[in-house]
Structure formats: structure tokens, C-alpha cells
PDB file of C-alpha atoms in Angstrom:
ATOM      1  CA  MET A   1      92.289 216.041  89.113  1.00 40.00           C
ATOM      2  CA  THR A   2      95.143 217.715  88.624  1.00 42.00           C
ATOM      3  CA  PHE A   3      95.758 221.585  89.360  1.00 43.00           C
ATOM      4  CA  ALA A   4      97.856 224.169  88.223  1.00 44.00           C
ATOM      5  CA  GLY A   5     101.241 223.700  87.054  1.00 45.00           C
ATOM      6  CA  ASN A   6     100.134 220.122  86.038  1.00 45.00           C
ATOM      7  CA  GLU A   7      98.886 220.849  82.227  1.00 43.00           C
ATOM      8  CA  LYS A   8     101.239 218.200  80.882  1.00 45.00           C
ATOM      9  CA  GLU A   9     100.149 215.605  83.490  1.00 44.00           C
ATOM     10  CA  GLU A  10      96.600 216.375  82.495  1.00 45.00           C
ATOM     11  CA  ASP A  11      96.780 216.232  78.794  1.00 47.00           C
ATOM     12  CA  ALA A  12      98.171 212.685  79.046  1.00 47.00           C
ATOM     13  CA  HIS A  13      95.364 211.207  81.830  1.00 49.00           C
ATOM     14  CA  LEU A  14      92.171 212.493  83.266  1.00 52.00           C
ATOM     15  CA  THR A  15      92.054 211.201  87.142  1.00 52.00           C
ATOM     16  CA  THR A  16      88.565 212.075  88.731  1.00 50.00           C
ATOM     17  CA  PRO A  17      88.344 212.594  93.035  1.00 51.00           C
ATOM     18  CA  TYR A  18      87.738 208.845  92.849  1.00 48.00           C
ATOM     19  CA  GLY A  19      90.360 207.680  91.513  1.00 52.00           C
ATOM     20  CA  ILE A  20      89.687 206.292  88.262  1.00 50.00           C
ATOM     21  CA  ASN A  21      92.200 207.357  85.272  1.00 54.00           C
ATOM     22  CA  ALA A  22      91.628 207.254  81.708  1.00 51.00           C
ATOM     23  CA  THR A  23      93.897 208.082  79.276  1.00 54.00           C
ATOM     24  CA  ARG A  24      93.458 210.194  76.118  1.00 54.00           C
ATOM     25  CA  VAL A  25      94.835 209.652  73.596  1.00 52.00           C
ATOM     26  CA  PRO A  26      96.416 212.460  71.440  1.00 58.00           C
ATOM     27  CA  PRO A  27      94.457 212.842  67.892  1.00 63.00           C
ATOM     28  CA  THR A  28      96.767 211.592  65.283  1.00 72.00           C
ATOM     29  CA  GLN A  29      98.114 214.617  63.676  1.00 80.00           C
ATOM     30  CA  PHE A  30      99.100 214.470  59.521  1.00 84.00           C
ATOM     31  CA  GLU A  31     100.781 217.162  57.360  1.00 88.00           C
ATOM     32  CA  ARG A  32      99.621 218.617  54.284  1.00 89.00           C
ATOM     33  CA  ILE A  33     101.567 216.483  51.312  1.00 88.00           C
ATOM     34  CA  GLU A  34     101.815 218.027  47.870  1.00 90.00           C
ATOM     35  CA  TYR A  35     102.282 215.353  45.351  1.00 89.00           C
ATOM     36  CA  ASP A  36     102.400 216.746  41.386  1.00 88.00           C
ATOM     37  CA  VAL A  37     100.844 213.531  39.659  1.00 86.00           C
ATOM     38  CA  THR A  38     101.127 215.198  36.215  1.00 84.00           C
ATOM     39  CA  ASP A  39     100.629 211.987  33.838  1.00 81.00           C
ATOM     40  CA  ARG A  40     102.581 213.140  30.856  1.00 77.00           C
ATOM     41  CA  PHE A  41     102.915 209.974  29.253  1.00 78.00           C
ATOM     42  CA  CYS A  42      98.457 209.392  28.867  1.00 75.00           C
ATOM     43  CA  GLN A  43      98.870 212.468  27.615  1.00 73.00           C
ATOM     44  CA  TRP A  44     101.155 212.957  25.080  1.00 73.00           C
ATOM     45  CA  LEU A  45      99.690 209.048  23.864  1.00 73.00           C
ATOM     46  CA  CYS A  46      96.341 211.125  23.489  1.00 71.00           C
ATOM     47  CA  LEU A  47      97.929 213.545  21.798  1.00 70.00           C
ATOM     48  CA  LEU A  48      99.554 211.422  19.452  1.00 72.00           C
ATOM     49  CA  THR A  49      96.631 209.053  18.456  1.00 73.00           C
ATOM     50  CA  CYS A  50      93.806 211.492  17.985  1.00 69.00           C
ATOM     51  CA  PRO A  51      93.874 214.937  16.455  1.00 63.00           C
ATOM     52  CA  ILE A  52      90.239 215.229  18.766  1.00 62.00           C
ATOM     53  CA  HIS A  53      92.803 215.217  22.178  1.00 53.00           C
ATOM     54  CA  TRP A  54      94.316 218.622  20.713  1.00 54.00           C
ATOM     55  CA  LEU A  55      91.469 220.423  22.089  1.00 54.00           C
ATOM     56  CA  PRO A  56      92.633 221.489  25.900  1.00 50.00           C
ATOM     57  CA  LEU A  57      89.440 221.459  26.666  1.00 47.00           C
ATOM     58  CA  VAL A  58      89.797 217.517  28.186  1.00 51.00           C
ATOM     59  CA  PRO A  59      90.138 217.551  31.490  1.00 47.00           C
ATOM     60  CA  GLY A  60      93.877 216.704  31.891  1.00 49.00           C
ATOM     61  CA  VAL A  61      95.348 216.638  27.996  1.00 54.00           C
ATOM     62  CA  MET A  62      98.076 219.267  28.225  1.00 65.00           C
ATOM     63  CA  GLY A  63      97.246 220.644  31.769  1.00 77.00           C
ATOM     64  CA  THR A  64      98.133 219.509  35.691  1.00 84.00           C
ATOM     65  CA  LYS A  65      97.346 217.299  38.150  1.00 87.00           C
ATOM     66  CA  THR A  66      98.048 217.601  41.954  1.00 87.00           C
ATOM     67  CA  MET A  67      97.113 215.767  44.505  1.00 89.00           C
ATOM     68  CA  ILE A  68      97.136 217.276  48.111  1.00 89.00           C
ATOM     69  CA  LEU A  69      96.726 215.363  51.251  1.00 90.00           C
ATOM     70  CA  GLU A  70      95.366 217.441  53.973  1.00 88.00           C
ATOM     71  CA  GLU A  71      94.144 216.469  57.424  1.00 84.00           C
ATOM     72  CA  GLU A  72      91.276 214.913  57.017  1.00 83.00           C
ATOM     73  CA  GLU A  73      90.371 214.404  53.380  1.00 87.00           C
ATOM     74  CA  ALA A  74      92.470 213.839  49.959  1.00 89.00           C
ATOM     75  CA  VAL A  75      91.931 216.239  46.967  1.00 89.00           C
ATOM     76  CA  LEU A  76      92.810 216.180  43.158  1.00 88.00           C
ATOM     77  CA  ASN A  77      93.293 219.220  41.453  1.00 85.00           C
ATOM     78  CA  THR A  78      93.444 219.182  37.507  1.00 83.00           C
ATOM     79  CA  ASN A  79      93.800 222.094  36.128  1.00 81.00           C
ATOM     80  CA  CYS A  80      93.776 223.173  32.280  1.00 75.00           C
ATOM     81  CA  GLN A  81      94.328 227.093  32.053  1.00 70.00           C
ATOM     82  CA  PRO A  82      93.040 229.044  31.292  1.00 68.00           C
ATOM     83  CA  PHE A  83      89.716 226.369  30.279  1.00 70.00           C
ATOM     84  CA  CYS A  84      88.837 224.475  33.099  1.00 75.00           C
ATOM     85  CA  ASN A  85      90.061 223.840  37.078  1.00 81.00           C
ATOM     86  CA  ILE A  86      88.581 220.723  38.985  1.00 82.00           C
ATOM     87  CA  ASP A  87      89.054 220.274  41.949  1.00 83.00           C
ATOM     88  CA  THR A  88      87.853 216.580  43.421  1.00 85.00           C
ATOM     89  CA  ARG A  89      87.604 216.323  47.472  1.00 88.00           C
ATOM     90  CA  ARG A  90      87.417 213.317  49.236  1.00 86.00           C
ATOM     91  CA  PRO A  91      87.375 212.363  52.721  1.00 85.00           C
ATOM     92  CA  TYR A  92      90.073 209.303  53.596  1.00 82.00           C
ATOM     93  CA  GLY A  93      87.142 207.226  54.790  1.00 80.00           C
ATOM     94  CA  GLU A  94      85.439 207.782  50.979  1.00 81.00           C
ATOM     95  CA  LEU A  95      88.142 206.762  49.079  1.00 82.00           C
ATOM     96  CA  GLY A  96      87.711 203.380  48.603  1.00 81.00           C
ATOM     97  CA  SER A  97      90.238 200.434  47.855  1.00 83.00           C
ATOM     98  CA  VAL A  98      93.511 201.949  47.265  1.00 85.00           C
ATOM     99  CA  ASP A  99      95.578 199.947  44.839  1.00 83.00           C
ATOM    100  CA  GLN A 100      99.144 200.058  42.462  1.00 85.00           C
ATOM    101  CA  HIS A 101      97.537 199.897  39.184  1.00 81.00           C
ATOM    102  CA  HIS A 102     100.095 198.103  36.537  1.00 83.00           C
ATOM    103  CA  CYS A 103      99.410 198.124  32.509  1.00 82.00           C
ATOM    104  CA  LEU A 104     102.501 196.844  30.873  1.00 83.00           C
ATOM    105  CA  CYS A 105     105.419 198.408  32.282  1.00 82.00           C
ATOM    106  CA  CYS A 106     103.021 201.512  33.771  1.00 82.00           C
ATOM    107  CA  THR A 107     102.337 201.770  37.349  1.00 84.00           C
ATOM    108  CA  GLY A 108      99.392 204.423  38.392  1.00 86.00           C
ATOM    109  CA  VAL A 109      97.518 205.003  41.829  1.00 86.00           C
ATOM    110  CA  SER A 110      94.065 204.238  41.742  1.00 83.00           C
ATOM    111  CA  SER A 111      91.158 204.810  44.650  1.00 85.00           C
ATOM    112  CA  GLY A 112      88.183 206.643  44.969  1.00 81.00           C
ATOM    113  CA  LEU A 113      89.238 210.354  44.275  1.00 81.00           C
ATOM    114  CA  SER A 114      90.523 209.516  40.147  1.00 79.00           C
ATOM    115  CA  SER A 115      87.438 206.756  39.928  1.00 69.00           C
ATOM    116  CA  SER A 116      87.353 206.952  36.175  1.00 74.00           C
ATOM    117  CA  ALA A 117      91.271 206.036  35.808  1.00 78.00           C
ATOM    118  CA  PRO A 118      94.525 205.037  37.588  1.00 81.00           C
ATOM    119  CA  LEU A 119      97.073 208.206  38.233  1.00 83.00           C
ATOM    120  CA  TYR A 120      99.826 207.172  35.967  1.00 84.00           C
ATOM    121  CA  ILE A 121     102.379 209.967  37.297  1.00 83.00           C
ATOM    122  CA  GLY A 122     105.219 211.061  34.777  1.00 81.00           C
ATOM    123  CA  TRP A 123     105.740 208.834  32.470  1.00 80.00           C
ATOM    124  CA  GLY A 124     104.192 205.644  33.818  1.00 78.00           C
ATOM    125  CA  CYS A 125     107.226 204.827  35.324  1.00 82.00           C
ATOM    126  CA  GLU A 126     107.901 206.307  38.989  1.00 85.00           C
ATOM    127  CA  HIS A 127     107.449 202.563  40.987  1.00 86.00           C
ATOM    128  CA  ASP A 128     108.864 204.643  43.844  1.00 90.00           C
ATOM    129  CA  ARG A 129     106.381 207.729  44.384  1.00 90.00           C
ATOM    130  CA  VAL A 130     103.463 205.127  43.252  1.00 89.00           C
ATOM    131  CA  ALA A 131     104.354 202.605  45.926  1.00 90.00           C
ATOM    132  CA  GLU A 132     105.059 206.188  48.412  1.00 91.00           C
ATOM    133  CA  ILE A 133     101.438 207.784  47.929  1.00 89.00           C
ATOM    134  CA  VAL A 134      99.885 204.367  48.244  1.00 89.00           C
ATOM    135  CA  ALA A 135     101.095 204.167  51.518  1.00 91.00           C
ATOM    136  CA  GLU A 136     100.787 207.452  52.790  1.00 89.00           C
ATOM    137  CA  LEU A 137      96.970 207.503  51.610  1.00 88.00           C
ATOM    138  CA  LYS A 138      96.533 204.113  53.302  1.00 87.00           C
ATOM    139  CA  LYS A 139      97.964 205.226  56.492  1.00 87.00           C
ATOM    140  CA  ARG A 140      95.946 208.093  56.519  1.00 85.00           C
ATOM    141  CA  MET A 141      92.757 205.413  55.635  1.00 84.00           C
ATOM    142  CA  LYS A 142      92.981 203.299  58.316  1.00 81.00           C
ATOM    143  CA  ALA A 143      93.818 207.051  61.096  1.00 80.00           C
ATOM    144  CA  ARG A 144      90.930 208.382  59.063  1.00 75.00           C
ATOM    145  CA  GLY A 145      88.247 206.168  57.521  1.00 68.00           C
ATOM    146  CA  ASP A 146      86.245 203.238  59.186  1.00 69.00           C
ATOM    147  CA  THR A 147      89.003 202.276  61.484  1.00 67.00           C
ATOM    148  CA  GLY A 148      89.831 205.655  62.556  1.00 67.00           C
ATOM    149  CA  GLN A 149      86.066 206.554  63.081  1.00 73.00           C
ATOM    150  CA  LEU A 150      85.894 202.796  65.410  1.00 76.00           C
ATOM    151  CA  ALA A 151      88.735 203.888  67.296  1.00 74.00           C
ATOM    152  CA  LYS A 152      87.194 206.860  68.506  1.00 78.00           C
ATOM    153  CA  THR A 153      83.876 205.570  69.053  1.00 83.00           C
ATOM    154  CA  GLU A 154      85.568 202.908  71.723  1.00 84.00           C
ATOM    155  CA  GLU A 155      87.752 205.311  73.075  1.00 85.00           C
ATOM    156  CA  ALA A 156      84.166 207.810  73.650  1.00 87.00           C
ATOM    157  CA  LEU A 157      82.817 204.173  75.368  1.00 88.00           C
ATOM    158  CA  GLN A 158      86.135 204.016  77.942  1.00 89.00           C
ATOM    159  CA  GLU A 159      85.699 207.565  78.625  1.00 90.00           C
ATOM    160  CA  ILE A 160      81.355 207.427  79.547  1.00 91.00           C
ATOM    161  CA  GLN A 161      82.334 203.890  81.198  1.00 90.00           C
ATOM    162  CA  ALA A 162      84.862 205.936  83.602  1.00 89.00           C
ATOM    163  CA  LEU A 163      82.416 208.750  84.127  1.00 91.00           C
ATOM    164  CA  ARG A 164      79.002 206.533  85.230  1.00 91.00           C
ATOM    165  CA  HIS A 165      81.399 204.558  87.556  1.00 90.00           C
ATOM    166  CA  GLU A 166      82.236 207.961  88.872  1.00 91.00           C
ATOM    167  CA  LEU A 167      78.978 209.075  89.181  1.00 91.00           C
ATOM    168  CA  SER A 168      77.625 206.185  91.087  1.00 90.00           C
ATOM    169  CA  SER A 169      80.858 206.671  93.496  1.00 90.00           C
ATOM    170  CA  MET A 170      79.312 210.052  93.929  1.00 91.00           C
ATOM    171  CA  LYS A 171      75.987 208.975  94.593  1.00 89.00           C
ATOM    172  CA  ALA A 172      77.745 206.371  97.099  1.00 88.00           C
ATOM    173  CA  ASP A 173      79.418 209.225  99.035  1.00 88.00           C
ATOM    174  CA  MET A 174      76.383 211.559  98.543  1.00 87.00           C
ATOM    175  CA  LYS A 175      74.062 208.808 100.449  1.00 86.00           C
ATOM    176  CA  LEU A 176      76.840 208.462 103.358  1.00 87.00           C
ATOM    177  CA  VAL A 177      77.157 211.958 103.931  1.00 86.00           C
ATOM    178  CA  LEU A 178      72.899 212.387 104.096  1.00 84.00           C
ATOM    179  CA  ARG A 179      72.682 209.440 106.536  1.00 85.00           C
ATOM    180  CA  ALA A 180      75.314 211.422 108.671  1.00 87.00           C
ATOM    181  CA  LEU A 181      73.257 214.549 108.380  1.00 86.00           C
ATOM    182  CA  ASN A 182      70.653 212.115 109.169  1.00 84.00           C
ATOM    183  CA  VAL A 183      68.618 213.850 106.004  1.00 81.00           C
ATOM    184  CA  PRO A 184      65.845 210.974 105.062  1.00 76.00           C
ATOM    185  CA  ASP A 185      66.835 208.697 101.284  1.00 69.00           C
ATOM    186  CA  HIS A 186      65.042 210.627  98.943  1.00 63.00           C
ATOM    187  CA  GLU A 187      64.010 207.535  97.278  1.00 58.00           C
ATOM    188  CA  MET A 188      62.032 206.328 100.435  1.00 52.00           C
ATOM    189  CA  THR A 189      60.677 209.922 101.218  1.00 54.00           C
ATOM    190  CA  MET A 190      59.315 209.974  96.695  1.00 54.00           C
ATOM    191  CA  ASN A 191      57.580 206.142  98.065  1.00 55.00           C
ATOM    192  CA  ARG A 192      55.705 207.264 100.858  1.00 54.00           C
ATOM    193  CA  ALA A 193      54.117 210.016  98.922  1.00 53.00           C
TER     194      ALA A 193
END
């Protein structure tokens, strides 16, 4: 065990009185990142090809889209004020496949966050920003998605195994103390009854 003044050591390692060391892995911390993912090219294309799309009631047309990457989930905000405001939230483990989507010369982000169509950012030619968003989503999916949950489960299993080992050591020590004090063994008294 650690005592006052050793808090930093306690954060990194768990040490028991029986000499078992378990390393505590700090969880990955992600900062909040916002991306403007408004698809201006797609909006103008819709406006030019069909007069019905002049209505701003269709989500995304003549509005803005913002992708917010939070600690545990991704949020896509489609804002067509004053008519509608749509927030789509997905935990990173539920985004499915996150890829760059290419159509002619345009590059977009496809994921479970925008399942209807890929997000072609800006005028569709912002390849570096699309690659940055895809890389950041994949990094967060790995840490928070199924792979991250598997790592947390394995860490919990290691802690349980360390506790089991410590418990068996404590039982052995307790038996030695009981024998030294000439106290009858609990298991033997239970069998006699």
C-alpha cells in the first residue's frame, strides 16, 4: 500500500501488502473538436438542378452542418434555422465503417453518423480535411469502440486475477495466524458438525 505523499505512485501502480503489483493504465482522454462539414457544393447543385430544392425545409439545404467529436460520442448537427435543427449522436462503437468516399473529383466522409449519404465538405475538394476527420474518427473508434471495450475488459480481468491471488495469500496467512493461536481450523469444525 502507499501512504500519504505517494499519490503519484498510487496513480501509476497498485501495490498490495502481499507484493502484488498491478499497473493502472490511465484512460485515453480526447479533447472536443468541432468541424464545419457544410456541403456547399451539394447544396448549390440541388438548388440549380431542381426548383423544389429551393425550399429550406430539406435538412442541409441552405443550412450548416457541424461535426462535433466529443469524449465518448460523435455528433452531427444539421442546422436549417428557423425551420429545423437536427442532432444525430452516435457512440464511437456504433459508427460502423468510417471511410473516405470518392465521387468524380469530390472526397467525402462516410460513416454511420451520416448514413444517408457521405459528407462532401465545402466544395468537395477538401481532401486533407476529409483525411484528418477520417483519421480522428478511426482513432477514437479504436479507443472507445469495440477494441477499446475489449482492452477495458482485459484490464478488469487482470485486476480480478490480482485480487484472487491476494485473497489466497491472505487466506494462507490467516491459517498460519489461527494455528499459532491454537484456534481450531474452521473447515475441520464445519466437517465435525
